[in-house]
Coordinates of C-alpha atoms and ligand atoms in Angstrom, one line a residue:
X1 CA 99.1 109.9 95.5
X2 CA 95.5 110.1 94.2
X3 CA 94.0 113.5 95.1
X4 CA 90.4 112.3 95.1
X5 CA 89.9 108.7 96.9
X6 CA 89.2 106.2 94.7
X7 CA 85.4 104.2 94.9
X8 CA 87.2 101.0 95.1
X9 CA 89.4 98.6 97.2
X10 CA 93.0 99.7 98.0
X11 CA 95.0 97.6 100.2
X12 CA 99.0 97.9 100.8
X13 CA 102.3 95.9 101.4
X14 CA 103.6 97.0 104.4
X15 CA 106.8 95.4 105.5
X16 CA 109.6 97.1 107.5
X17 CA 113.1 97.0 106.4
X18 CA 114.6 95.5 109.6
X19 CA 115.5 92.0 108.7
X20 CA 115.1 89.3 106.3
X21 CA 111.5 88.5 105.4
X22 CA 110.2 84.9 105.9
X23 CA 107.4 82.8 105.1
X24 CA 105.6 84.3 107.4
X25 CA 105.6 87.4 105.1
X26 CA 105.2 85.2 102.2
X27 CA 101.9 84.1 103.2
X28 CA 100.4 87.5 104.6
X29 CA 101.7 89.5 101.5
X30 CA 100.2 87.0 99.5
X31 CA 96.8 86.8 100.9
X32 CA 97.2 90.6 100.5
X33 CA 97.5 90.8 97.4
X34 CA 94.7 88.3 96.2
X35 CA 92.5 89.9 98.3
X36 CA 93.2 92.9 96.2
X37 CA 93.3 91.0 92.9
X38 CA 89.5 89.3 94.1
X39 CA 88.8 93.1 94.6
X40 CA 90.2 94.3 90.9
X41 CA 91.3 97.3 93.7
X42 CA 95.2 98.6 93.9
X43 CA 98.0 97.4 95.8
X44 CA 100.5 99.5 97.1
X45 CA 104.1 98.8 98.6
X46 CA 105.0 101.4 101.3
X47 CA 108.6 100.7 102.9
X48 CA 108.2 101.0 106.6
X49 CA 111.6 102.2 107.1
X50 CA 110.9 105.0 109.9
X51 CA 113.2 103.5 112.2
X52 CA 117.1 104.9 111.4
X53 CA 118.7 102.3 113.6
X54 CA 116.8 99.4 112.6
X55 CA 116.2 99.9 108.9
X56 CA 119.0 98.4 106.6
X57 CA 119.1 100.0 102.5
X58 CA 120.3 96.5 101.9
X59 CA 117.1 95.0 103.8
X60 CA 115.0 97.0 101.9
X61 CA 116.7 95.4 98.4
X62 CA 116.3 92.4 99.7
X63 CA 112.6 93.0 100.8
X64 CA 111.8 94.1 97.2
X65 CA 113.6 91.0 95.4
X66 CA 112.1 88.5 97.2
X67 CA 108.7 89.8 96.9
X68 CA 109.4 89.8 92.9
X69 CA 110.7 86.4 93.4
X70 CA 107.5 85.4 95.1
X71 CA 105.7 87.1 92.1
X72 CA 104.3 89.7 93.9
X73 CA 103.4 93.0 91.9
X74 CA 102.0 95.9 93.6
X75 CA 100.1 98.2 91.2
X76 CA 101.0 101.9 91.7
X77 CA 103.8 103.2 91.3
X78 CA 106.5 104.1 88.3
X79 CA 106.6 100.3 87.9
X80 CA 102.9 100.0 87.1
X81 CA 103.0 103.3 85.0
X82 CA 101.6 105.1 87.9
X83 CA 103.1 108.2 89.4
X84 CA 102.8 107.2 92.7
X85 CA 104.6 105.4 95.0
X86 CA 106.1 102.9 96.1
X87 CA 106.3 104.5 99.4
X88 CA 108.6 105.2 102.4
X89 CA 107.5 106.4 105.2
X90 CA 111.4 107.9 105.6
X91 CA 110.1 110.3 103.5
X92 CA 106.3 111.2 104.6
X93 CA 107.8 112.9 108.4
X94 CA 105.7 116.2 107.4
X95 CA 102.3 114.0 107.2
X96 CA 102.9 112.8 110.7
X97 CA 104.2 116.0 112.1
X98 CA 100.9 117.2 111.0
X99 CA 99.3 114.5 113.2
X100 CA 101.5 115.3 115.9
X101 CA 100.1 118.6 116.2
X102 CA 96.4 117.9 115.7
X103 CA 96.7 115.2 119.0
X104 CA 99.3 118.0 121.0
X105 CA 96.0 120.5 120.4
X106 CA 93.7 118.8 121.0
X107 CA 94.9 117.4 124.1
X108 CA 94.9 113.3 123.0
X109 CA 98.7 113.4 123.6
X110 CA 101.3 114.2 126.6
X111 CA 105.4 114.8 126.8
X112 CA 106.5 111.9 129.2
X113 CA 109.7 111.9 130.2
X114 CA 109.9 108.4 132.5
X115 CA 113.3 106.9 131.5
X116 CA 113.9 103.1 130.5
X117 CA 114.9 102.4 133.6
X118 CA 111.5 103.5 135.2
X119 CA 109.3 101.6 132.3
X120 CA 111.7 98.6 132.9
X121 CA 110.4 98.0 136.4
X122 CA 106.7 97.2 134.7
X123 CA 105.5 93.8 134.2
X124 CA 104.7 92.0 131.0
X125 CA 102.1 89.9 130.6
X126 CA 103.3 86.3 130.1
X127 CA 103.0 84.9 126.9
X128 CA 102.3 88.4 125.5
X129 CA 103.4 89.0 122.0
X130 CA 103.3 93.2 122.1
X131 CA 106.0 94.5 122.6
X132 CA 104.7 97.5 124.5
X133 CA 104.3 97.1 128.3
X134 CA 101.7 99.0 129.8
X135 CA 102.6 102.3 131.0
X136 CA 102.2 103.4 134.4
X137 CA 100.8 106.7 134.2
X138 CA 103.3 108.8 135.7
X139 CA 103.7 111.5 133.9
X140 CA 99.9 111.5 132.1
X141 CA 98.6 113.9 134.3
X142 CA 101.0 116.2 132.4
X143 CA 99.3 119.4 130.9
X144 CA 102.0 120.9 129.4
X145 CA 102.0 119.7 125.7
X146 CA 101.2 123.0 124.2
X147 CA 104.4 124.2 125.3
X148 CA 105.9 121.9 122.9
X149 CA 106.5 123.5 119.5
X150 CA 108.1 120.4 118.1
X151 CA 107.9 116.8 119.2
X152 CA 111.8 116.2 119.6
X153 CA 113.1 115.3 122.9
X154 CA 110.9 113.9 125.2
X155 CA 108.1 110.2 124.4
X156 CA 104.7 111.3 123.4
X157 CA 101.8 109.2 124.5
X158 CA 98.1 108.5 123.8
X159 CA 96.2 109.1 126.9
X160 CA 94.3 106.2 126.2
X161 CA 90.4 106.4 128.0
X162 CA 90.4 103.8 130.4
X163 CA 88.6 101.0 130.9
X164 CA 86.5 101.9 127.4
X165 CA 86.0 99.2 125.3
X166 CA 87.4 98.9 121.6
X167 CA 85.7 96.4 119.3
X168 CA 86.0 95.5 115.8
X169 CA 85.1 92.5 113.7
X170 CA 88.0 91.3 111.8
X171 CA 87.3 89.9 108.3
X172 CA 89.3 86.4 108.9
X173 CA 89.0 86.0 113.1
X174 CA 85.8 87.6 113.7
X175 CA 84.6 89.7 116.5
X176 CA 87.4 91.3 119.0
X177 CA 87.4 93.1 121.8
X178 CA 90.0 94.7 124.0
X179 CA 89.9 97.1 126.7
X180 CA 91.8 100.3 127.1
X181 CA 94.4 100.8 130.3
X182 CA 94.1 97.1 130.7
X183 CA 95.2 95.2 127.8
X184 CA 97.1 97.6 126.8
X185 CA 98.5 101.2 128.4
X186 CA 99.0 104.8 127.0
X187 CA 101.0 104.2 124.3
X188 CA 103.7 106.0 122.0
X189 CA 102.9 108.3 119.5
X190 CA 106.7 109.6 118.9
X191 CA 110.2 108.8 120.6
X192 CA 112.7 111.5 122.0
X193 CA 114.8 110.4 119.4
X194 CA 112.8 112.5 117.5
X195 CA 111.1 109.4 115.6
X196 CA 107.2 109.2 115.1
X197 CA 106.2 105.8 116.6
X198 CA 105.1 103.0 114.1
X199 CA 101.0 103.6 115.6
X200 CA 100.9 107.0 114.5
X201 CA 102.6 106.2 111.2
X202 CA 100.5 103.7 110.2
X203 CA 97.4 105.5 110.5
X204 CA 98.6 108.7 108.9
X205 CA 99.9 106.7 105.6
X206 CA 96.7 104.4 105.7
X207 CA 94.4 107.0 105.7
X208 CA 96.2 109.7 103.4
X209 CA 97.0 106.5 100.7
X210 CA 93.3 105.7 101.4
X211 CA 93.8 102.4 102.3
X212 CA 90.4 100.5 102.2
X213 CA 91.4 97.2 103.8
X214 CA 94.6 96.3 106.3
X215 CA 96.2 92.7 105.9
X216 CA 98.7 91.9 108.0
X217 CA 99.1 89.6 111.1
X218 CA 97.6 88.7 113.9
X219 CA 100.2 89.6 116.3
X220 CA 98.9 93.1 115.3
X221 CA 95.2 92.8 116.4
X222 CA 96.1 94.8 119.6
X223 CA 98.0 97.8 117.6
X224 CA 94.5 97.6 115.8
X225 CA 92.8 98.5 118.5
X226 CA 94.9 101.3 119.9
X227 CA 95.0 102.5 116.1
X228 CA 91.5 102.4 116.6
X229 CA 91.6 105.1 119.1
X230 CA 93.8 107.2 116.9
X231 CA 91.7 107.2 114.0
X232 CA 88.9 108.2 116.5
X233 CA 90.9 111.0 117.9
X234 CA 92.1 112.0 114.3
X235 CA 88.6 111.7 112.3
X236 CA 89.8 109.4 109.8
X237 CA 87.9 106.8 108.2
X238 CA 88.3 103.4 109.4
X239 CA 89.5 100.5 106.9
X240 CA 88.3 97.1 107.2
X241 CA 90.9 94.8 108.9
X242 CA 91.7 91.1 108.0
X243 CA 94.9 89.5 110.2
X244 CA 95.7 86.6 108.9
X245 CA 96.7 83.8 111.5
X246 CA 100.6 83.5 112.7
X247 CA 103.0 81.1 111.1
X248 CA 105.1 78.8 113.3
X249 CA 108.5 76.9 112.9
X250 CA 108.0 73.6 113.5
X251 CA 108.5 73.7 117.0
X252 CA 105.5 76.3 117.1
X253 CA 107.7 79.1 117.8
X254 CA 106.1 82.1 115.6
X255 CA 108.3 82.7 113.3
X256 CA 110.1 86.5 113.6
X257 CA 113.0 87.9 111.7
X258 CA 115.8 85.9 113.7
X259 CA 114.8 83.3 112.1
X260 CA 116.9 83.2 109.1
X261 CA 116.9 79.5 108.0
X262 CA 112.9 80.5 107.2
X263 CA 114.2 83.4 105.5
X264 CA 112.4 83.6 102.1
X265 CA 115.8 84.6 100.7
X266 CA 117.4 80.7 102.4
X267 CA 114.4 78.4 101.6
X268 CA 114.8 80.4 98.2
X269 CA 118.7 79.3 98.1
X270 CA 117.5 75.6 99.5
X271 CA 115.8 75.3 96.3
X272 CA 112.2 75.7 96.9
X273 CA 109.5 77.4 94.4
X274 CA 107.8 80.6 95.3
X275 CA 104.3 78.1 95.2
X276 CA 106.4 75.6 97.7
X277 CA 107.3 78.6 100.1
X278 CA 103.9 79.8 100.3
X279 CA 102.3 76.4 100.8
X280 CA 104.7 75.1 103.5
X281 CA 103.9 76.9 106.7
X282 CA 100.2 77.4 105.8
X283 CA 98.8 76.2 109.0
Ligands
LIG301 N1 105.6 97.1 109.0 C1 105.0 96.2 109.9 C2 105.7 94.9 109.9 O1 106.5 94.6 109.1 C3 103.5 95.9 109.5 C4 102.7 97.1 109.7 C5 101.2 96.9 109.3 O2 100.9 96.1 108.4 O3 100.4 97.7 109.8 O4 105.5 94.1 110.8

């Protein structure tokens, strides 16, 4: 990586080995990456492939051919001549261990131990795309997170400040606003199973990879907002965010990786052009 940050636009392909991408991908990865082209900035790949149960070698393969096949190039890396990157956030655990310890010191985090079984029991709102329910503050009281010399073991959470307000002004859907402890709860930072959580990695790879601009999708505009409140409690700087809008089967289900006959890799088989992909679920 870079050791000074560069004056001008670096934005990133972030996709998570967990599944097959689909045309969903296509389209935000594409957008992505002619932002960065209308930007002459850098592109980077980083493999989100944090989660050992989830992520699949042969997913991540398959991530990278199809995003050849769609004829996108990222530009650092051995690849591009660089010496940097791709990336995997597999391999970054000391960068957000680092993190970890800032938020355990400076008292933004706290050890909760409620089980699955406890967190089952919340509601959902209906119709609500995150897949985090909010917490319900039982253990957030806790002031015991210096006691912790390693993460391992227990969930860590954001105390998030409630009822405080958290707006940005995204770059394709304009002006949003949430609010803390009611759209969303105190939310994880790393999981007893000893895996940072994908919030704090996110922000720990954006800002050390100086990531200038975020594209990605709009079922992420509320993770922006908590990461919001990490970057705050971090002092990082804050990249500009454009979430591109959702694409939908035809039914107007958004689509998600289950839905493998929209797999990039099965409309590729089916006989369609990269160009034909990309144009087909544009809304
Ligand atoms: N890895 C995430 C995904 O595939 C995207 C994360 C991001 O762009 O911040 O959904």
């Amino acid at each position: 990586m870079p050791d000074s940050p560069p004056s001008s636009y670096r934005g990133r392909l972030a996709p998570s080995p967990t599944g097959l991408l689909h045309a969903g991908h296509a389209r935000t990865f594409s957008i992505a990456a002619q932002r960065a082209r209308n930007h002459h900035g850098t592109l980077i790949l980083r493999n989100e492939d944090l989660d050992p149960q989830r992520s699949l070698p042969e997913f991540a393969e398959a991530m990278i051919e199809d995003l050849r096949w769609l004829g996108l190039r990222w530009t650092e890396g051995p690849d591009c001549g660089g010496p940097y990157g791709p990336y995997a956030q597999s391999e970054r655990r000391t960068h957000y261990l680092a993190a970890w310890r800032h938020l355990r010191d400076q008292g933004f985090i706290y050890p909760c131990t409620c089980s699955r079984k406890d967190l089952a029991q919340v509601p959902t709102a209906p119709n609500d795309s995150d897949d985090e329910p909010i917490y319900p503050g039982h253990c957030r009281c806790r002031t015991d997170a210096s006691q912790f010399p390693e993460p391992a073991g227990v969930n860590w959470r954001f105390r998030v400040p409630d009822a405080s307000e958290i707006t940005f002004t995204d770059l394709n859907l304009g002006s949003q606003r949430y609010i803390a402890g009611r759209d969303f709860g105190d939310f994880l930072i790393w999981r007893r199973d000893d895996v940072p959580a994908y919030q704090l990695a996110v922000v720990v790879d954006d800002q050390s990879m100086h990531i200038t601009e975020v594209v990605r999708g709009a079922d992420l505009l509320k993770s922006t907002a908590r990461q919001l409140l990490l970057i705050r409690a971090l002092a990082y700087a804050t990249p500009d965010y454009f979430h591109c809008d959702l694409v939908r089967d035809p039914s107007g289900i958004r689509l998600a990786k289950r839905h493998d006959a929209l797999s990039i890799r099965h409309l590729r088989r089916s006989g369609l052009q990269p160009e034909e992909v990309l144009a087909r679920f544009a809304t």
